[in-house]
Amino acid sequence: MEVFVLRLGHRRDRDKRISTHVALTARAFGAKGIYFSTRDERLFSSVRDVVYRWGGDFFIRHVKWREFLKNFDGLRVHLTMYGIPLLEKIEEIKKHERILVVVGAEKMPAEVYEICDLNISIGNQPHSEVSALAVFLDRVLDRTFSIKFESAKLEVLPSERGKIVVEREGEGKS
Ligand SMILES: C[S@@+](CC[C@H](N)C(=O)[O-])C[C@H]1O[C@@H](n2cnc3c(N)ncnc32)[C@H](O)[C@@H]1O
């Protein structure tokens, strides 16, 4: 199964930190890449720098969201506190090979609810696009604790205390 993320409504000044976290969460929890409705080259290059150092082939790019969403060849899932609880739909979602997960920043246009195939909630309380995306990816992909990134230059060796980071420069593979 391949999961992609569409980040809607990113505001360059206000959302740069949380949008970076949305992108890094998408990568760390196993999504193939993220599309932004706003072009923000500074943010894109900071995420690409993480990919360069920590490995894998996660991508980040800008799209014209309306036509992209309408034409996406796969299941379109909008994460919203107003939607149907994930656990009621998870088996249906897992039947699909290609999934686009849509997360917002500010209030979502009404047409997003209409264009998407499913409007899914991660609990019906307001929280954040980062937490909603993390729970969705963990439940649907279940790769959080087993994911490996190819060609990583940096790798953490888990330890009880302190920080152990191994540099893999030149080895070409993690
Ligand atoms: C800070 S919220 C903004 C919500 C906005 N006030 C609205 O009415 O659409 C940003 C994003 O987090 C996600 N989100 C927040 N709470 C959620 C929940 N309980 N379930 C699913 N997604 C949620 C949604 O994707 C939402 O667009």
PDB file of C-alpha atoms and ligand atoms in Angstrom:
ATOM      1  CA  MET A   1       0.000   0.000   0.000  1.00  0.00           C
ATOM      2  CA  GLU A   2       1.206   3.525  -0.838  1.00  0.00           C
ATOM      3  CA  VAL A   3       0.066   6.519   1.194  1.00  0.00           C
ATOM      4  CA  PHE A   4       0.542  10.132   0.122  1.00  0.00           C
ATOM      5  CA  VAL A   5      -0.340  13.282   2.075  1.00  0.00           C
ATOM      6  CA  LEU A   6      -1.895  16.518   0.851  1.00  0.00           C
ATOM      7  CA  ARG A   7      -1.315  19.513   3.113  1.00  0.00           C
ATOM      8  CA  LEU A   8      -3.935  22.202   2.476  1.00  0.00           C
ATOM      9  CA  GLY A   9      -3.933  25.833   3.546  1.00  0.00           C
ATOM     10  CA  HIS A  10      -0.317  26.203   4.729  1.00  0.00           C
ATOM     11  CA  ARG A  11       0.442  29.874   5.568  1.00  0.00           C
ATOM     12  CA  ARG A  12       4.167  30.550   5.061  1.00  0.00           C
ATOM     13  CA  ASP A  13       4.798  32.612   8.201  1.00  0.00           C
ATOM     14  CA  ARG A  14       2.250  31.246  10.605  1.00  0.00           C
ATOM     15  CA  ASP A  15       2.428  27.519   9.830  1.00  0.00           C
ATOM     16  CA  LYS A  16       6.064  26.870   8.940  1.00  0.00           C
ATOM     17  CA  ARG A  17       6.848  24.954  12.110  1.00  0.00           C
ATOM     18  CA  ILE A  18       3.730  22.785  12.205  1.00  0.00           C
ATOM     19  CA  SER A  19       3.822  22.180   8.437  1.00  0.00           C
ATOM     20  CA  THR A  20       7.424  21.002   8.795  1.00  0.00           C
ATOM     21  CA  HIS A  21       6.227  18.642  11.513  1.00  0.00           C
ATOM     22  CA  VAL A  22       3.406  17.399   9.277  1.00  0.00           C
ATOM     23  CA  ALA A  23       5.953  16.585   6.552  1.00  0.00           C
ATOM     24  CA  LEU A  24       8.434  14.928   8.935  1.00  0.00           C
ATOM     25  CA  THR A  25       5.643  12.906  10.532  1.00  0.00           C
ATOM     26  CA  ALA A  26       4.456  11.772   7.097  1.00  0.00           C
ATOM     27  CA  ARG A  27       7.993  10.592   6.288  1.00  0.00           C
ATOM     28  CA  ALA A  28       8.773   8.996   9.649  1.00  0.00           C
ATOM     29  CA  PHE A  29       5.503   7.059   9.751  1.00  0.00           C
ATOM     30  CA  GLY A  30       5.821   5.654   6.233  1.00  0.00           C
ATOM     31  CA  ALA A  31       4.085   7.930   3.707  1.00  0.00           C
ATOM     32  CA  LYS A  32       5.729   8.080   0.256  1.00  0.00           C
ATOM     33  CA  GLY A  33       5.584  11.848  -0.028  1.00  0.00           C
ATOM     34  CA  ILE A  34       3.683  15.043   0.669  1.00  0.00           C
ATOM     35  CA  TYR A  35       2.015  17.586  -1.606  1.00  0.00           C
ATOM     36  CA  PHE A  36       1.505  21.185  -0.493  1.00  0.00           C
ATOM     37  CA  SER A  37      -1.146  23.542  -1.846  1.00  0.00           C
ATOM     38  CA  THR A  38       1.235  26.435  -1.041  1.00  0.00           C
ATOM     39  CA  ARG A  39       4.676  26.684  -2.607  1.00  0.00           C
ATOM     40  CA  ASP A  40       7.193  27.290   0.202  1.00  0.00           C
ATOM     41  CA  GLU A  41      10.704  26.575  -1.048  1.00  0.00           C
ATOM     42  CA  ARG A  42      12.380  27.259   2.302  1.00  0.00           C
ATOM     43  CA  LEU A  43      10.220  24.671   4.016  1.00  0.00           C
ATOM     44  CA  PHE A  44      10.603  22.232   1.112  1.00  0.00           C
ATOM     45  CA  SER A  45      14.386  22.468   1.210  1.00  0.00           C
ATOM     46  CA  SER A  46      14.538  21.987   4.982  1.00  0.00           C
ATOM     47  CA  VAL A  47      12.501  18.774   4.631  1.00  0.00           C
ATOM     48  CA  ARG A  48      14.649  17.634   1.664  1.00  0.00           C
ATOM     49  CA  ASP A  49      17.709  18.215   3.809  1.00  0.00           C
ATOM     50  CA  VAL A  50      16.302  15.835   6.433  1.00  0.00           C
ATOM     51  CA  VAL A  51      15.691  13.244   3.694  1.00  0.00           C
ATOM     52  CA  TYR A  52      19.267  13.710   2.424  1.00  0.00           C
ATOM     53  CA  ARG A  53      20.753  13.130   5.882  1.00  0.00           C
ATOM     54  CA  TRP A  54      18.337  10.575   7.310  1.00  0.00           C
ATOM     55  CA  GLY A  55      17.666   8.587   4.147  1.00  0.00           C
ATOM     56  CA  GLY A  56      14.817   7.263   2.052  1.00  0.00           C
ATOM     57  CA  ASP A  57      13.145   8.741  -1.005  1.00  0.00           C
ATOM     58  CA  PHE A  58      10.324  10.754   0.577  1.00  0.00           C
ATOM     59  CA  PHE A  59       9.320  13.677  -1.647  1.00  0.00           C
ATOM     60  CA  ILE A  60       7.774  17.085  -1.030  1.00  0.00           C
ATOM     61  CA  ARG A  61       6.273  19.197  -3.786  1.00  0.00           C
ATOM     62  CA  HIS A  62       3.693  21.814  -4.680  1.00  0.00           C
ATOM     63  CA  VAL A  63       0.439  21.020  -6.527  1.00  0.00           C
ATOM     64  CA  LYS A  64      -2.656  22.888  -7.642  1.00  0.00           C
ATOM     65  CA  TRP A  65      -4.720  21.147  -5.022  1.00  0.00           C
ATOM     66  CA  ARG A  66      -8.224  21.201  -6.526  1.00  0.00           C
ATOM     67  CA  GLU A  67      -7.403  19.464  -9.775  1.00  0.00           C
ATOM     68  CA  PHE A  68      -4.858  17.222  -8.041  1.00  0.00           C
ATOM     69  CA  LEU A  69      -7.431  16.071  -5.494  1.00  0.00           C
ATOM     70  CA  LYS A  70     -10.158  15.583  -8.088  1.00  0.00           C
ATOM     71  CA  ASN A  71      -7.858  13.525 -10.340  1.00  0.00           C
ATOM     72  CA  PHE A  72      -6.057  11.449  -7.690  1.00  0.00           C
ATOM     73  CA  ASP A  73      -6.000   7.838  -8.747  1.00  0.00           C
ATOM     74  CA  GLY A  74      -6.828   6.142  -5.438  1.00  0.00           C
ATOM     75  CA  LEU A  75      -8.791   6.603  -2.208  1.00  0.00           C
ATOM     76  CA  ARG A  76      -9.030  10.200  -0.936  1.00  0.00           C
ATOM     77  CA  VAL A  77      -9.323  10.440   2.859  1.00  0.00           C
ATOM     78  CA  HIS A  78      -9.881  13.797   4.540  1.00  0.00           C
ATOM     79  CA  LEU A  79      -8.956  13.884   8.227  1.00  0.00           C
ATOM     80  CA  THR A  80     -11.439  16.014  10.143  1.00  0.00           C
ATOM     81  CA  MET A  81     -12.797  16.015  13.687  1.00  0.00           C
ATOM     82  CA  TYR A  82     -16.304  16.001  12.150  1.00  0.00           C
ATOM     83  CA  GLY A  83     -15.830  12.753  10.229  1.00  0.00           C
ATOM     84  CA  ILE A  84     -16.559   9.078  10.812  1.00  0.00           C
ATOM     85  CA  PRO A  85     -14.279   7.434  13.428  1.00  0.00           C
ATOM     86  CA  LEU A  86     -11.268   5.764  11.796  1.00  0.00           C
ATOM     87  CA  LEU A  87     -11.947   2.384  13.393  1.00  0.00           C
ATOM     88  CA  GLU A  88     -15.353   2.168  11.675  1.00  0.00           C
ATOM     89  CA  LYS A  89     -13.702   2.456   8.241  1.00  0.00           C
ATOM     90  CA  ILE A  90     -10.219   1.054   8.668  1.00  0.00           C
ATOM     91  CA  GLU A  91     -10.879  -2.285   6.967  1.00  0.00           C
ATOM     92  CA  GLU A  92     -12.359  -0.508   3.959  1.00  0.00           C
ATOM     93  CA  ILE A  93      -9.372   1.878   3.828  1.00  0.00           C
ATOM     94  CA  LYS A  94      -6.860  -0.982   4.004  1.00  0.00           C
ATOM     95  CA  LYS A  95      -8.315  -2.578   0.863  1.00  0.00           C
ATOM     96  CA  HIS A  96      -6.889   0.256  -1.241  1.00  0.00           C
ATOM     97  CA  GLU A  97      -3.424   0.251  -2.805  1.00  0.00           C
ATOM     98  CA  ARG A  98      -3.118   4.036  -3.143  1.00  0.00           C
ATOM     99  CA  ILE A  99      -4.373   6.473  -0.539  1.00  0.00           C
ATOM    100  CA  LEU A 100      -4.203  10.258  -0.361  1.00  0.00           C
ATOM    101  CA  VAL A 101      -4.634  11.669   3.152  1.00  0.00           C
ATOM    102  CA  VAL A 102      -5.727  15.292   3.312  1.00  0.00           C
ATOM    103  CA  VAL A 103      -4.917  17.440   6.357  1.00  0.00           C
ATOM    104  CA  GLY A 104      -5.710  21.108   6.825  1.00  0.00           C
ATOM    105  CA  ALA A 105      -4.263  24.116   8.557  1.00  0.00           C
ATOM    106  CA  GLU A 106      -7.057  26.675   8.700  1.00  0.00           C
ATOM    107  CA  LYS A 107     -10.772  25.987   8.057  1.00  0.00           C
ATOM    108  CA  MET A 108     -11.192  23.585   5.146  1.00  0.00           C
ATOM    109  CA  PRO A 109     -13.255  24.625   2.112  1.00  0.00           C
ATOM    110  CA  ALA A 110     -16.593  22.771   1.981  1.00  0.00           C
ATOM    111  CA  GLU A 111     -15.682  21.175  -1.347  1.00  0.00           C
ATOM    112  CA  VAL A 112     -12.884  19.165   0.318  1.00  0.00           C
ATOM    113  CA  TYR A 113     -15.587  17.276   2.252  1.00  0.00           C
ATOM    114  CA  GLU A 114     -17.401  16.659  -1.044  1.00  0.00           C
ATOM    115  CA  ILE A 115     -14.482  15.676  -3.282  1.00  0.00           C
ATOM    116  CA  CYS A 116     -12.943  13.241  -0.784  1.00  0.00           C
ATOM    117  CA  ASP A 117     -14.220   9.670  -0.677  1.00  0.00           C
ATOM    118  CA  LEU A 118     -14.107   9.530   3.122  1.00  0.00           C
ATOM    119  CA  ASN A 119     -14.162  12.116   5.915  1.00  0.00           C
ATOM    120  CA  ILE A 120     -12.456  10.427   8.842  1.00  0.00           C
ATOM    121  CA  SER A 121     -11.985  11.509  12.452  1.00  0.00           C
ATOM    122  CA  ILE A 122      -9.277  10.552  14.890  1.00  0.00           C
ATOM    123  CA  GLY A 123     -11.569  11.087  17.841  1.00  0.00           C
ATOM    124  CA  ASN A 124     -14.152  13.862  17.584  1.00  0.00           C
ATOM    125  CA  GLN A 125     -12.226  16.430  19.599  1.00  0.00           C
ATOM    126  CA  PRO A 126     -10.157  19.240  18.066  1.00  0.00           C
ATOM    127  CA  HIS A 127      -6.403  18.543  18.159  1.00  0.00           C
ATOM    128  CA  SER A 128      -3.842  18.857  15.389  1.00  0.00           C
ATOM    129  CA  GLU A 129      -2.936  17.766  11.880  1.00  0.00           C
ATOM    130  CA  VAL A 130       0.290  16.247  13.234  1.00  0.00           C
ATOM    131  CA  SER A 131      -1.398  14.000  15.775  1.00  0.00           C
ATOM    132  CA  ALA A 132      -4.242  13.100  13.396  1.00  0.00           C
ATOM    133  CA  LEU A 133      -1.787  12.137  10.655  1.00  0.00           C
ATOM    134  CA  ALA A 134       0.438  10.148  13.021  1.00  0.00           C
ATOM    135  CA  VAL A 135      -2.432   8.057  14.356  1.00  0.00           C
ATOM    136  CA  PHE A 136      -3.849   7.502  10.864  1.00  0.00           C
ATOM    137  CA  LEU A 137      -0.510   6.340   9.416  1.00  0.00           C
ATOM    138  CA  ASP A 138       0.307   4.182  12.396  1.00  0.00           C
ATOM    139  CA  ARG A 139      -3.052   2.393  12.294  1.00  0.00           C
ATOM    140  CA  VAL A 140      -3.236   2.035   8.512  1.00  0.00           C
ATOM    141  CA  LEU A 141       0.401   1.307   7.574  1.00  0.00           C
ATOM    142  CA  ASP A 142       1.648  -0.115  10.890  1.00  0.00           C
ATOM    143  CA  ARG A 143       5.284   0.621   9.945  1.00  0.00           C
ATOM    144  CA  THR A 144       6.135   3.062  12.708  1.00  0.00           C
ATOM    145  CA  PHE A 145       8.440   0.725  14.638  1.00  0.00           C
ATOM    146  CA  SER A 146       9.896  -1.233  11.738  1.00  0.00           C
ATOM    147  CA  ILE A 147      10.559   1.367   9.067  1.00  0.00           C
ATOM    148  CA  LYS A 148      14.121   1.580   7.634  1.00  0.00           C
ATOM    149  CA  PHE A 149      15.440   4.340   5.392  1.00  0.00           C
ATOM    150  CA  GLU A 150      17.824   3.482   2.551  1.00  0.00           C
ATOM    151  CA  SER A 151      21.039   5.478   2.008  1.00  0.00           C
ATOM    152  CA  ALA A 152      20.874   7.200   5.393  1.00  0.00           C
ATOM    153  CA  LYS A 153      23.938   9.233   6.312  1.00  0.00           C
ATOM    154  CA  LEU A 154      22.840   9.375   9.939  1.00  0.00           C
ATOM    155  CA  GLU A 155      21.336   6.658  12.043  1.00  0.00           C
ATOM    156  CA  VAL A 156      20.382   6.589  15.713  1.00  0.00           C
ATOM    157  CA  LEU A 157      21.454   3.638  17.797  1.00  0.00           C
ATOM    158  CA  PRO A 158      18.748   3.374  20.439  1.00  0.00           C
ATOM    159  CA  SER A 159      20.158   3.628  23.946  1.00  0.00           C
ATOM    160  CA  GLU A 160      18.934   3.772  27.510  1.00  0.00           C
ATOM    161  CA  ARG A 161      20.558   7.184  28.085  1.00  0.00           C
ATOM    162  CA  GLY A 162      22.224   9.860  26.009  1.00  0.00           C
ATOM    163  CA  LYS A 163      22.336  10.156  22.237  1.00  0.00           C
ATOM    164  CA  ILE A 164      24.186   7.773  19.944  1.00  0.00           C
ATOM    165  CA  VAL A 165      24.199   8.770  16.290  1.00  0.00           C
ATOM    166  CA  VAL A 166      26.272   6.846  13.752  1.00  0.00           C
ATOM    167  CA  GLU A 167      27.525   8.572  10.604  1.00  0.00           C
ATOM    168  CA  ARG A 168      27.246   6.396   7.519  1.00  0.00           C
ATOM    169  CA  GLU A 169      28.858   8.843   5.078  1.00  0.00           C
ATOM    170  CA  GLY A 170      30.260   6.951   2.091  1.00  0.00           C
ATOM    171  CA  GLU A 171      28.635   3.624   2.897  1.00  0.00           C
ATOM    172  CA  GLY A 172      25.661   4.453   0.714  1.00  0.00           C
ATOM    173  CA  LYS A 173      23.186   2.404   2.703  1.00  0.00           C
ATOM    174  CA  SER A 174      21.816   2.328   6.225  1.00  0.00           C
TER     175      SER A 174
HETATM  176  C1  LIG B   1      -5.982  22.777  13.835  1.00  0.00           C
HETATM  177  S1  LIG B   1      -7.066  21.826  12.849  1.00  0.00           S
HETATM  178  C2  LIG B   1      -8.062  23.091  12.111  1.00  0.00           C
HETATM  179  C3  LIG B   1      -9.475  22.696  12.012  1.00  0.00           C
HETATM  180  C4  LIG B   1     -10.391  23.803  11.508  1.00  0.00           C
HETATM  181  N1  LIG B   1     -10.781  24.627  12.624  1.00  0.00           N
HETATM  182  C5  LIG B   1     -11.599  23.200  10.819  1.00  0.00           C
HETATM  183  O1  LIG B   1     -12.716  23.429  11.274  1.00  0.00           O
HETATM  184  O2  LIG B   1     -11.417  22.533   9.807  1.00  0.00           O
HETATM  185  C6  LIG B   1      -6.029  21.395  11.502  1.00  0.00           C
HETATM  186  C7  LIG B   1      -6.267  20.037  10.950  1.00  0.00           C
HETATM  187  O3  LIG B   1      -6.057  19.051  11.937  1.00  0.00           O
HETATM  188  C8  LIG B   1      -6.773  17.870  11.601  1.00  0.00           C
HETATM  189  N2  LIG B   1      -7.538  17.453  12.779  1.00  0.00           N
HETATM  190  C9  LIG B   1      -7.675  18.132  13.942  1.00  0.00           C
HETATM  191  N3  LIG B   1      -8.423  17.446  14.821  1.00  0.00           N
HETATM  192  C10 LIG B   1      -8.760  16.276  14.193  1.00  0.00           C
HETATM  193  C11 LIG B   1      -9.513  15.133  14.573  1.00  0.00           C
HETATM  194  N4  LIG B   1     -10.090  15.031  15.765  1.00  0.00           N
HETATM  195  N5  LIG B   1      -9.646  14.137  13.677  1.00  0.00           N
HETATM  196  C12 LIG B   1      -9.064  14.215  12.462  1.00  0.00           C
HETATM  197  N6  LIG B   1      -8.345  15.279  12.049  1.00  0.00           N
HETATM  198  C13 LIG B   1      -8.186  16.294  12.895  1.00  0.00           C
HETATM  199  C14 LIG B   1      -7.642  18.212  10.399  1.00  0.00           C
HETATM  200  O4  LIG B   1      -7.032  17.712   9.221  1.00  0.00           O
HETATM  201  C15 LIG B   1      -7.635  19.749  10.405  1.00  0.00           C
HETATM  202  O5  LIG B   1      -7.836  20.285   9.120  1.00  0.00           O
END
